[in-house]
Short mmCIF file of C-alpha atoms and ligand atoms in Angstrom, two decimals:
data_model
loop_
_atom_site.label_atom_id
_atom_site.label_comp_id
_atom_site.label_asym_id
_atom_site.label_seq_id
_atom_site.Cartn_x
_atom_site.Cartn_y
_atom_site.Cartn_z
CA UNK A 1 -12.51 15.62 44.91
CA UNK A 2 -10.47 12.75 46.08
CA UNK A 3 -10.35 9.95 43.34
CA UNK A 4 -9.10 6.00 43.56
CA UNK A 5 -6.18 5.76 41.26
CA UNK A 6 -4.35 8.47 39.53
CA UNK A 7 -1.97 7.46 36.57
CA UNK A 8 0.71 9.99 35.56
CA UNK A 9 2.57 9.77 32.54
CA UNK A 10 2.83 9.95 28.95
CA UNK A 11 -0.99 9.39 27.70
CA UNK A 12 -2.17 8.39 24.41
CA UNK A 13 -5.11 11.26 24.13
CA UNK A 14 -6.82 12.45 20.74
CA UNK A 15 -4.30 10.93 18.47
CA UNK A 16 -0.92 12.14 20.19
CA UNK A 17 1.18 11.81 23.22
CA UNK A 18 0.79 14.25 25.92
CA UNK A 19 2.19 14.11 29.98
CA UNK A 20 -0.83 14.04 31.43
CA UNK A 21 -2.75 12.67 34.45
CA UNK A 22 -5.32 10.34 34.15
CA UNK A 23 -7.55 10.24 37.31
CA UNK A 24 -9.75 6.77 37.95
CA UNK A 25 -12.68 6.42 40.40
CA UNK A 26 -15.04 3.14 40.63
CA UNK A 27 -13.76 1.69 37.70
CA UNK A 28 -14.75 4.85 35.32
CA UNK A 29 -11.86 7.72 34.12
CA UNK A 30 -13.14 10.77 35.99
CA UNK A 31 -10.55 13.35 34.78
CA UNK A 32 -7.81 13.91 32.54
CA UNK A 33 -5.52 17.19 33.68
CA UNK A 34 -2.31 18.37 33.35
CA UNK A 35 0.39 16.08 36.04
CA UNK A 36 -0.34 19.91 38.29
CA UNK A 37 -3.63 19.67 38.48
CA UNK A 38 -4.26 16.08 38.94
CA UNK A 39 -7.26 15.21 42.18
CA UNK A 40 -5.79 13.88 45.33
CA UNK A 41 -5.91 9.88 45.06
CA UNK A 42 -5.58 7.40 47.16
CA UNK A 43 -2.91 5.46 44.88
CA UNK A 44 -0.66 6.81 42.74
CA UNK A 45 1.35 5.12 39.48
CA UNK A 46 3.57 7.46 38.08
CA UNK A 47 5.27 5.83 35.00
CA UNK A 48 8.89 5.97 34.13
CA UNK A 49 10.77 6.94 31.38
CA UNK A 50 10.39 5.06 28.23
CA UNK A 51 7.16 4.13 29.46
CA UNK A 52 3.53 5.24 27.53
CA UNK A 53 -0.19 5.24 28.74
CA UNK A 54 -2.91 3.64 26.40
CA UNK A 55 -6.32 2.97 26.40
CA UNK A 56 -7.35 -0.83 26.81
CA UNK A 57 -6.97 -2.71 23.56
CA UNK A 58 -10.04 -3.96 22.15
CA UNK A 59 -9.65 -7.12 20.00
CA UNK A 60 -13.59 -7.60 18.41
CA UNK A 61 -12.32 -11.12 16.66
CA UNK A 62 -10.94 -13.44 18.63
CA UNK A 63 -11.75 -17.31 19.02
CA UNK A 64 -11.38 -18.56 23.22
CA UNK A 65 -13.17 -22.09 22.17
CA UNK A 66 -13.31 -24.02 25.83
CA UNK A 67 -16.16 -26.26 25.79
CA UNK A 68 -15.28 -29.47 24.22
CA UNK A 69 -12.30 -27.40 23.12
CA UNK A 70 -10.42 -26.57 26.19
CA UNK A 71 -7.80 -28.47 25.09
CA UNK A 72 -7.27 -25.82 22.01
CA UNK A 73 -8.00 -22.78 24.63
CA UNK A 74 -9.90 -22.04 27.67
CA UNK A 75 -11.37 -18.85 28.75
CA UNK A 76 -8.47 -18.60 31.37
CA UNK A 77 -5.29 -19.01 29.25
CA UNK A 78 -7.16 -17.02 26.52
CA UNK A 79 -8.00 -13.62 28.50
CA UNK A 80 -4.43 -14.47 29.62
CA UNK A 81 -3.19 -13.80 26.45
CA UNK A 82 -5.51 -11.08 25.72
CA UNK A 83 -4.59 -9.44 29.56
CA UNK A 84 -0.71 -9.92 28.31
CA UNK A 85 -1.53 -8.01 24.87
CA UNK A 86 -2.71 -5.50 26.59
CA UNK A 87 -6.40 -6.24 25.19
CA UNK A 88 -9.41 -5.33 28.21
CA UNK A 89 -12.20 -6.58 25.70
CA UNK A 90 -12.52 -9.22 23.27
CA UNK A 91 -15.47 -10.27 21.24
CA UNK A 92 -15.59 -13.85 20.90
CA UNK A 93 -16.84 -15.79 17.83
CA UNK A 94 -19.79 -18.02 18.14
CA UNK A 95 -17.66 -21.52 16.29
CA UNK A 96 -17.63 -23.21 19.01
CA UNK A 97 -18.15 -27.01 19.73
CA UNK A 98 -21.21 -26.84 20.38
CA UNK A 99 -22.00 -24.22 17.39
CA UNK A 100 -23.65 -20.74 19.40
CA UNK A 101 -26.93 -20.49 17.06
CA UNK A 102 -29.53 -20.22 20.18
CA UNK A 103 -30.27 -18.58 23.43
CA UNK A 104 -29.53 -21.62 25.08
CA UNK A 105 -25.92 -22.43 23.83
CA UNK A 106 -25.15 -18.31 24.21
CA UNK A 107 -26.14 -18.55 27.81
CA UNK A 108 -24.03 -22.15 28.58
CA UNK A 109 -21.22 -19.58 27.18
CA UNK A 110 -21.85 -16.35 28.79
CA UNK A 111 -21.73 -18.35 32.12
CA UNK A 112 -18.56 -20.28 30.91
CA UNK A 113 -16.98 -16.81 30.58
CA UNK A 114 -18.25 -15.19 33.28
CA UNK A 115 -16.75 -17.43 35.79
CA UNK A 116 -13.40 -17.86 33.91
CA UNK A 117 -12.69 -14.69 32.22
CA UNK A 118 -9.69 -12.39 33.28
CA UNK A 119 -11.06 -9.72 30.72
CA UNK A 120 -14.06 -7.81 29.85
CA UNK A 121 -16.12 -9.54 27.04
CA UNK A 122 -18.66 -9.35 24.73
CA UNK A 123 -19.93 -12.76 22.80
CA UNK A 124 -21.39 -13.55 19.09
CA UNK A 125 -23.96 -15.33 18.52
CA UNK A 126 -23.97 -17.54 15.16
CA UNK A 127 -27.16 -17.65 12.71
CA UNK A 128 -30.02 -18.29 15.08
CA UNK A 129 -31.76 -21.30 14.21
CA UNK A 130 -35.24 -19.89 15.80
CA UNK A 131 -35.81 -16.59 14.37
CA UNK A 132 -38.29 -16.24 17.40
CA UNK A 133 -35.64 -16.28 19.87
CA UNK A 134 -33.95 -13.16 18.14
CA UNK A 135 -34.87 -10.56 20.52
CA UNK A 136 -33.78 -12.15 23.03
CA UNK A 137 -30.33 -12.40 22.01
CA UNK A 138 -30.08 -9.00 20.59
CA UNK A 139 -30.24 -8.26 24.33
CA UNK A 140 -27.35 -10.59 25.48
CA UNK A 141 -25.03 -10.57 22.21
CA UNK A 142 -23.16 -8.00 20.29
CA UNK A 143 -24.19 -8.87 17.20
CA UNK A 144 -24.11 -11.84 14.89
CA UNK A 145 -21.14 -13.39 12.87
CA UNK A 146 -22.38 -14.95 9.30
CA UNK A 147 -20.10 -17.86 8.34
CA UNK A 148 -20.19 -18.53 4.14
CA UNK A 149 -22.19 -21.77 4.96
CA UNK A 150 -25.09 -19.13 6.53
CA UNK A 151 -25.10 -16.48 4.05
CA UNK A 152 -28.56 -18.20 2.32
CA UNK A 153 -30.22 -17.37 6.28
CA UNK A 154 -28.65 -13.86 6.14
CA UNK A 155 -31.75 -12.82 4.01
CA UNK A 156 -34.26 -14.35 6.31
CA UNK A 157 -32.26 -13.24 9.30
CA UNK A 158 -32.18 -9.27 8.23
CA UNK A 159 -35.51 -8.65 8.79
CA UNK A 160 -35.55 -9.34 12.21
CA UNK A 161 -32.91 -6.90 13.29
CA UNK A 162 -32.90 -3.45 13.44
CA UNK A 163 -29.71 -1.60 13.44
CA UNK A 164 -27.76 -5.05 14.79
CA UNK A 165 -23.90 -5.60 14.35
CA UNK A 166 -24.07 -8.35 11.47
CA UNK A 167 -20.13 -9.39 11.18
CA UNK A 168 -19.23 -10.96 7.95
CA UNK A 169 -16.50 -13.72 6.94
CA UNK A 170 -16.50 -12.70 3.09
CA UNK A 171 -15.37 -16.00 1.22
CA UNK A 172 -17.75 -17.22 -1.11
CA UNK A 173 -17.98 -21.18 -0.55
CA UNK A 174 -19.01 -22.52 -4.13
CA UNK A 175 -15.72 -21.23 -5.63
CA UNK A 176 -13.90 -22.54 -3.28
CA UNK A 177 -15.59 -26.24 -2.97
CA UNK A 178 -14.95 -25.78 -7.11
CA UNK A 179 -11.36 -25.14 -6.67
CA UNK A 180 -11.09 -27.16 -3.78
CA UNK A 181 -12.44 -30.27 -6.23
CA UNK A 182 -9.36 -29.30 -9.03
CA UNK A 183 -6.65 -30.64 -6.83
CA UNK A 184 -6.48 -34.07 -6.05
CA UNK A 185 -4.24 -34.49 -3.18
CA UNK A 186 -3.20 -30.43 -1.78
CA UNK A 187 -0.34 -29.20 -0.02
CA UNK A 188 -0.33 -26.24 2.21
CA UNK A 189 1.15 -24.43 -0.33
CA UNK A 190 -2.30 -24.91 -2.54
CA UNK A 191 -4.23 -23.00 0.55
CA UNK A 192 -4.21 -19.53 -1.43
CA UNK A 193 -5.33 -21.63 -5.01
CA UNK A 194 -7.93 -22.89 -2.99
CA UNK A 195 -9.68 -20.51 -1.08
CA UNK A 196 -8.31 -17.28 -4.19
CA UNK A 197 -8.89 -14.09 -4.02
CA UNK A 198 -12.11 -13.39 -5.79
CA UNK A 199 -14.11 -16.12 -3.60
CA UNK A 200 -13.27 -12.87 -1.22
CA UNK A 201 -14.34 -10.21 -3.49
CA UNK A 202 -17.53 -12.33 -4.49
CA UNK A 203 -18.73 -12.98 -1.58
CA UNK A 204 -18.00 -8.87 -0.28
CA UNK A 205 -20.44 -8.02 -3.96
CA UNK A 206 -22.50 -10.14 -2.48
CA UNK A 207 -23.37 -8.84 0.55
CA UNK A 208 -23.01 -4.88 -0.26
CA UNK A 209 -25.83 -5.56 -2.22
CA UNK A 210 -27.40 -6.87 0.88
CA UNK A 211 -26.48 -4.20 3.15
CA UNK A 212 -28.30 -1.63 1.37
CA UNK A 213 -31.24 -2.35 3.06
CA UNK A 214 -30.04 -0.72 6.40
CA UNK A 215 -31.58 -2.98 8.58
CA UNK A 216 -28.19 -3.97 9.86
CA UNK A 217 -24.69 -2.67 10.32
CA UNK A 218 -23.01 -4.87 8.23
CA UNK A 219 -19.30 -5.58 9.51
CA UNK A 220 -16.90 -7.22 6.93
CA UNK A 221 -13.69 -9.21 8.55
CA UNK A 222 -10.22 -9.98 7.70
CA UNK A 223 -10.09 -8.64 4.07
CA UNK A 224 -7.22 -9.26 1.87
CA UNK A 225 -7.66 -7.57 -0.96
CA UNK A 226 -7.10 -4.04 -2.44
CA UNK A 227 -10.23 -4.95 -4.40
CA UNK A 228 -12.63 -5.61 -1.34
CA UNK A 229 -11.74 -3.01 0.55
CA UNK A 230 -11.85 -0.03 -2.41
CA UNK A 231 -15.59 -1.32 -3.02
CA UNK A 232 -16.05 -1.27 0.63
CA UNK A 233 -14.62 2.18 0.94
CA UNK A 234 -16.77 3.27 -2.19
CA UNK A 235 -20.08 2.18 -0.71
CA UNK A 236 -18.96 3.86 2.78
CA UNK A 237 -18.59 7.03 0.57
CA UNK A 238 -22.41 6.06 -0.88
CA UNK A 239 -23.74 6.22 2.43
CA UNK A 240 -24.14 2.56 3.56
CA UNK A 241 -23.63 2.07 7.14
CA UNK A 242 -20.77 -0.76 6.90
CA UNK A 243 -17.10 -1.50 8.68
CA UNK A 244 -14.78 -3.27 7.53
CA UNK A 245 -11.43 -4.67 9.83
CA UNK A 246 -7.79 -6.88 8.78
CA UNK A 247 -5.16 -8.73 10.71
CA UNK A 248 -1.60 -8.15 11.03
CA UNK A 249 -1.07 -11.58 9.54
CA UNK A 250 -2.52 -10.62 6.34
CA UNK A 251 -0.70 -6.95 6.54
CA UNK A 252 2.41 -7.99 7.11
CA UNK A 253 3.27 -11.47 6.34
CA UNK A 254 2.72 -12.74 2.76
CA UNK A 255 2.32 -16.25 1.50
CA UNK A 256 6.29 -17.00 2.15
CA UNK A 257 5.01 -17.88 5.33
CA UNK A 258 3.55 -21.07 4.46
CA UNK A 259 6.71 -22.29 2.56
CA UNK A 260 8.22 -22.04 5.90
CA UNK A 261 6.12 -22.57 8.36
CA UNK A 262 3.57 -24.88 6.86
CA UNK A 263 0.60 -25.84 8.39
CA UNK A 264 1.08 -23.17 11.52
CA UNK A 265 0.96 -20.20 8.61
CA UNK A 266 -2.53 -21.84 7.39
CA UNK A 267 -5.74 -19.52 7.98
CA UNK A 268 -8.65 -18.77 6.19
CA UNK A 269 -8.81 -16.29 4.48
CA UNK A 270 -5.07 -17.44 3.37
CA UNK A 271 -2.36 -15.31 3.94
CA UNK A 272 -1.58 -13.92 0.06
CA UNK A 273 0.91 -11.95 -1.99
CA UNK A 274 3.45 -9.18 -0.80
CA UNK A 275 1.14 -7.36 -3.24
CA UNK A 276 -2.04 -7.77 -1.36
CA UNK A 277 -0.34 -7.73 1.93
CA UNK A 278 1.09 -4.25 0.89
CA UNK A 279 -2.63 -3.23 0.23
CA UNK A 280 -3.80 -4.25 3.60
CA UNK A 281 -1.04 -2.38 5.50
CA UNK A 282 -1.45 0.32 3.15
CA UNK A 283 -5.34 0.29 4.24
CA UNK A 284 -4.84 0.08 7.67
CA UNK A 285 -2.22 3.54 7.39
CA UNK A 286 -4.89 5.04 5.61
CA UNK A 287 -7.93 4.38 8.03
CA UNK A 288 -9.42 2.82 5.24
CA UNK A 289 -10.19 -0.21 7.54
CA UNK A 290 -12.01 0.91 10.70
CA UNK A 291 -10.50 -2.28 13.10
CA UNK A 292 -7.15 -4.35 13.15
CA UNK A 293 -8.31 -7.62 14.61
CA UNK A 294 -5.94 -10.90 15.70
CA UNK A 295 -8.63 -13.20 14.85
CA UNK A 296 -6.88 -15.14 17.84
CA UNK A 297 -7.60 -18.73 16.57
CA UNK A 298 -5.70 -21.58 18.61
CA UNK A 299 -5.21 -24.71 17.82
CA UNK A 300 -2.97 -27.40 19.46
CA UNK A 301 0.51 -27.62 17.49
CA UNK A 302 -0.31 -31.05 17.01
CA UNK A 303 -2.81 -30.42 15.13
CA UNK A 304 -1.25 -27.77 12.61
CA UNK A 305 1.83 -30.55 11.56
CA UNK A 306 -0.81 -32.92 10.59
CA UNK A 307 0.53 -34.19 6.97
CA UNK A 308 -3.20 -34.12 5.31
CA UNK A 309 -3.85 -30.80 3.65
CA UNK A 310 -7.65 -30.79 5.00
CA UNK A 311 -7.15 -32.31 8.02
CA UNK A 312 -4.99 -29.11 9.17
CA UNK A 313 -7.05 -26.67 11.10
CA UNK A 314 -7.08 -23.53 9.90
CA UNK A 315 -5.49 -20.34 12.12
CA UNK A 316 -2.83 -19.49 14.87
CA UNK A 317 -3.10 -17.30 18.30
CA UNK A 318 -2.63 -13.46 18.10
CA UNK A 319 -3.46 -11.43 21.28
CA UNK A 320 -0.09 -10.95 23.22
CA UNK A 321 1.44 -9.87 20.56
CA UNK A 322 -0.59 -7.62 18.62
CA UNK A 323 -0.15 -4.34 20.76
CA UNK A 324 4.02 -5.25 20.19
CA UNK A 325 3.93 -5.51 16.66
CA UNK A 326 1.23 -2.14 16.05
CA UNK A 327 4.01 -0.12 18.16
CA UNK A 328 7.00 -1.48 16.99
CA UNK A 329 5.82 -0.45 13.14
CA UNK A 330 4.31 2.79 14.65
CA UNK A 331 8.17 3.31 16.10
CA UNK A 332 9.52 2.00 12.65
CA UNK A 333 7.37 4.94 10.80
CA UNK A 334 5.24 2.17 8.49
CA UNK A 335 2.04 3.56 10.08
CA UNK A 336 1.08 6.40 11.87
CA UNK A 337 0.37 6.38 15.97
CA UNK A 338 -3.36 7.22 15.14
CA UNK A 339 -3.40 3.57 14.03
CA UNK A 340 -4.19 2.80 17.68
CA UNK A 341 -7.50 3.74 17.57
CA UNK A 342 -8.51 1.05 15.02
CA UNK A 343 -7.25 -1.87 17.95
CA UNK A 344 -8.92 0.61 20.25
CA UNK A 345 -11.62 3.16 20.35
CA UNK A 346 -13.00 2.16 16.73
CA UNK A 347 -13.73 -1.50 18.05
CA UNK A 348 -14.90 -0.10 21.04
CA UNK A 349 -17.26 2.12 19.14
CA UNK A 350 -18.88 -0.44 16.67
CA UNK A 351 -19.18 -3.12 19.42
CA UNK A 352 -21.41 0.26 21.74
CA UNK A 353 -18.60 -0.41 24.46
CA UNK A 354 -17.47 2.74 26.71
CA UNK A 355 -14.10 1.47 26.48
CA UNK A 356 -11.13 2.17 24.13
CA UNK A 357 -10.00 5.56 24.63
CA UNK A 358 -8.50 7.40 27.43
CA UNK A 359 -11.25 9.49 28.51
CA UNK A 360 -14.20 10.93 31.14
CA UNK A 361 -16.43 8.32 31.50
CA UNK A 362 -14.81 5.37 29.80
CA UNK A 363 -13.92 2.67 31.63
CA UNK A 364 -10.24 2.80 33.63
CA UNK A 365 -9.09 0.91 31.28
CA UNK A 366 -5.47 1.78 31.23
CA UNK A 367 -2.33 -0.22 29.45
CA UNK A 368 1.56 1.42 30.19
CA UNK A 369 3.73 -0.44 27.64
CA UNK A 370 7.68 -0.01 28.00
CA UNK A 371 9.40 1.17 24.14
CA UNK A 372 12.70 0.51 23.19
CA UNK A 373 13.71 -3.12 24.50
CA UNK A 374 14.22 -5.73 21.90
CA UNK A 375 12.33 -8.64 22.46
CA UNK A 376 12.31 -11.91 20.17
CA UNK A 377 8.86 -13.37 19.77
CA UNK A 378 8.60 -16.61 21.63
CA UNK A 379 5.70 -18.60 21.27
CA UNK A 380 6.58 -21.04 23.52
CA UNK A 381 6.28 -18.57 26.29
CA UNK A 382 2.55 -17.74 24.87
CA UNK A 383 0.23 -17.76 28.02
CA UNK A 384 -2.22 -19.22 24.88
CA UNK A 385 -2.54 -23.24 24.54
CA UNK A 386 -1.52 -22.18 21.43
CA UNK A 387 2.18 -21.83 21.47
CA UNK A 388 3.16 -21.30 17.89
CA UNK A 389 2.90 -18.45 15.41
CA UNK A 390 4.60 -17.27 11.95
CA UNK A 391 5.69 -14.26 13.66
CA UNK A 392 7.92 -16.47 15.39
CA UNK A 393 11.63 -14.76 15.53
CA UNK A 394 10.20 -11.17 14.63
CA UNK A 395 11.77 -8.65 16.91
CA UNK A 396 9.52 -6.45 18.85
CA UNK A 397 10.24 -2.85 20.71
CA UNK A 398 7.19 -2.50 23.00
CA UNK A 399 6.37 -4.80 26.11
CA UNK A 400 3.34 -4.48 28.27
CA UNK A 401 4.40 -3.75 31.68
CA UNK A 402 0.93 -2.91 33.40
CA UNK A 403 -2.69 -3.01 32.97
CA UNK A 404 -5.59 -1.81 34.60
CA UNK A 405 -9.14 -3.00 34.18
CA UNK A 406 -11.67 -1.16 35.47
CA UNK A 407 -8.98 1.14 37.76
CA UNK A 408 -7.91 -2.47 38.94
CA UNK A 409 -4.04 -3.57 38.45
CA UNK A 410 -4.75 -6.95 36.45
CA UNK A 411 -1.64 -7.62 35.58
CA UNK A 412 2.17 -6.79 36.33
CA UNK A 413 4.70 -7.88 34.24
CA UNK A 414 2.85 -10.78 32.84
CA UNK A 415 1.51 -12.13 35.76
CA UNK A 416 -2.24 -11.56 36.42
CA UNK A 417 -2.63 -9.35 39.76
CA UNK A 418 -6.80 -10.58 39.44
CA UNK A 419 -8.63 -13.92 39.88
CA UNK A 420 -10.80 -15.79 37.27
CA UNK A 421 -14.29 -14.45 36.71
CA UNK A 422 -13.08 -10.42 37.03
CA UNK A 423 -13.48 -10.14 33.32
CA UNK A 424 -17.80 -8.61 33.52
CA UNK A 425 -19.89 -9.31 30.24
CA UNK A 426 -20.29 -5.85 28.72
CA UNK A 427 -23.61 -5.84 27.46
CA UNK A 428 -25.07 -3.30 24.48
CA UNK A 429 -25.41 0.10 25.45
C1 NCD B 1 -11.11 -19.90 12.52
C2 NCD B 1 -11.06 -20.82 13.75
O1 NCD B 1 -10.09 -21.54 13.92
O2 NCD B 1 -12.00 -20.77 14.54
N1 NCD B 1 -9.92 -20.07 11.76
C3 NCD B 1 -9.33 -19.17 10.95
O3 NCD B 1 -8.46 -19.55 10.18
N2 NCD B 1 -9.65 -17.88 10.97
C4 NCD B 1 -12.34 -20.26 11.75
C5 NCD B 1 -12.63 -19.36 10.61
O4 NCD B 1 -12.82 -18.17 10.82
O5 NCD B 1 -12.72 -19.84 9.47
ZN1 ZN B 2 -12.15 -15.94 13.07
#
């Protein structure tokens, strides 16, 4: 057997690190062996010292807007950023300008992507607004993100699926148009009073009780509280068929981020106490979350110092430098190297992708980062419109040095090696 691409190195397989060869041929891993018994190749990378072998990242929350947009982020600069995290797949949320709630809009996007994409992608659609068209975009999207202003549809929505992806933003929106109503004139600093904690744990009640029906596989994101995610884990442990996923943001940063970065540390769900964050990072070591997304949402910088509380759009970019921070607090011993799997072959699994782990038949997905360096993050090197973050000035030890897509180098040392348009639309399997 005489394969395209052999990697040899030290490869992330079942959970550890192991030398090993990984063997690529038309796109697809063909063989993992020992370095000995690697096939004859054509091309050979053999990593250096220092260096580790990953599977793809797969980021199943990001935002890449373009459309009226752009000017936030493109599909170009934001498969840049994912291509620079490391991150082969991203699953892109359907809030666009126009909103994604029909076959129509999801097709105006899939061929947006399609031609500008630098990644492999998969795409949301919102609420439909024609239940009719339904099966039709079952076969196109990955499955269906429920904003708080749709959960009333949810209901209507269910019965027209059967086994779909159904990805949740848990806040309940009456408590927080209550709170929101208490405080005459906010500051950042009120984001947390006004979107609290239990508008989360509400709104997660809430739709538990839906999920029992098992129509859908309900997905919950970006939780930020001990108490959602213990009920989530207890109805896991009851049988329902549900994930769950959290950022880094709301792991390891607490609300001491707003105070000084202001509006760039305002998201929704806010970021919270140490106490919560502790939770969430204590989830995510646990596996009690089943995905660590970035929820990569850009916005101009303009934008986030607006002086009006409301007028400040809510989020900040994430994918080039997830992958850094996950291995830098693997290498720091605050979670375990398993850990991986939930920004890899978890995602990959829930979203029916045959990417996300170094393996036969998976895509050659392949990511060698470089540990040890320390590296200051810079936003204002971010290949994202975007170029702010609160992680600004935390010191990383891993850098992404190469990544192949599909058995192709995409990029080398932050510089794409592929056109626009060689990220493919990874339909359901
Ligand atoms: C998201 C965005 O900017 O698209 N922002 C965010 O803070 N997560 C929208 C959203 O999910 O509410
Ligand atoms: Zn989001």
């Amino acid at each position: 057997m005489r394969v395209d691409l052999v990697i040899e190195g030290k490869a992330y397989l079942d959970g550890r690190l192991i030398e090993a060869a990984v063997a690529i041929d038309d796109g697809v891993i063909a063989s993992i062996s020992s370095p000995a018994l690697a096939p004859s190749s054509d091309e050979r990378v053999v990593m250096r010292q220092g260096q580790i072998m990953l599977p793809g990242m797969v980021d199943m929350h990001v935002h890449l807007r373009d459309f009226s947009q752009a000017y936030k982020e493109d599909w170009y600069t934001g498969t840049l950023a994912a291509l620079r995290g490391g991150v082969t797949l991203v699953a892109d949320m359907p809030n666009n300008d126009p909103f994604i709630d029909s076959l129509e809009r999801l097709m105006e996007k899939l061929e947006i992507a399609a031609r500008k994409a630098l990644v492999d992608f998969t795409l949301y659609c919102g609420a439909p607004k024609d239940l009719r068209e339904i099966p039709e975009i079952r076969k196109i999207a990955c499955g269906l993100k429920i904003y708080p202003e749709d959960y009333g549809k949810l209901l209507s929505i269910i019965n027209h699926l059967e086994g779909d992806l159904v990805v949740v933003h848990p806040e309940d929106l009456e408590t927080i148009m209550r709170e929101r109503r208490l405080i005459a004139k906010p500051t950042i600093e009120d984001h947390g009073r006004i979107r609290p904690r239990i508008a989360e744990i509400r709104a997660v009640e809430n739709m538990l009780r839906i999920a029992g029906s098992g129509r859908i596989r309900l997905h919950l994101t970006h939780l930020t509280t001990s108490d959602s995610i213990m009920m989530i884990a207890s109805s896991k442990l009851h049988g329902a068929t549900i994930s769950c996923d959290a950022t880094l943001h709301h792991a390891l940063l607490s609300s001491d981020a707003m105070r000084r970065f202001g509006g760039i540390a305002k998201v929704n769900p806010p970021l919270r106490s140490r106490e919560d964050a502790d939770a969430v990072l204590n989830a995510i070591r646990l596996g009690l979350v089943d995905a660590i997304v970035s929820d990569h949402a850009p916005h101009l910088l303009e934008e986030k110092l607006r002086s009006s509380y409301d007028e400040v759009p809510p989020g900040f970019p994430g994918l080039e430098i997830y992958l850094p921070l996950i291995m830098t607090q693997i290498m720091d011993g605050v979670i375990p190297l398993k850990t991986l799997d939930l920004y890899s072959r978890r995602p990959a699994e829930i979203l029916g992708a045959r990417k996300g782990a170094l393996e036969p038949g998976m895509d050659g997905d392949v990511v060698i980062v470089e540990l040890g360096r320390e590296h200051v993050i810079d936003p204002s090197r971010f290949a994202s419109k975007a170029k702010y973050s609160p992680f600004e000035g935390w010191v990383v030890r891993a850098e992404v040095r190469m990544v192949f897509l599909r058995g192709v180098l995409a990029l080398e040392d932050g510089e794409p090696r592929i056109g626009m348009g060689f990220g493919r639309h990874v339909a359901r399997s």
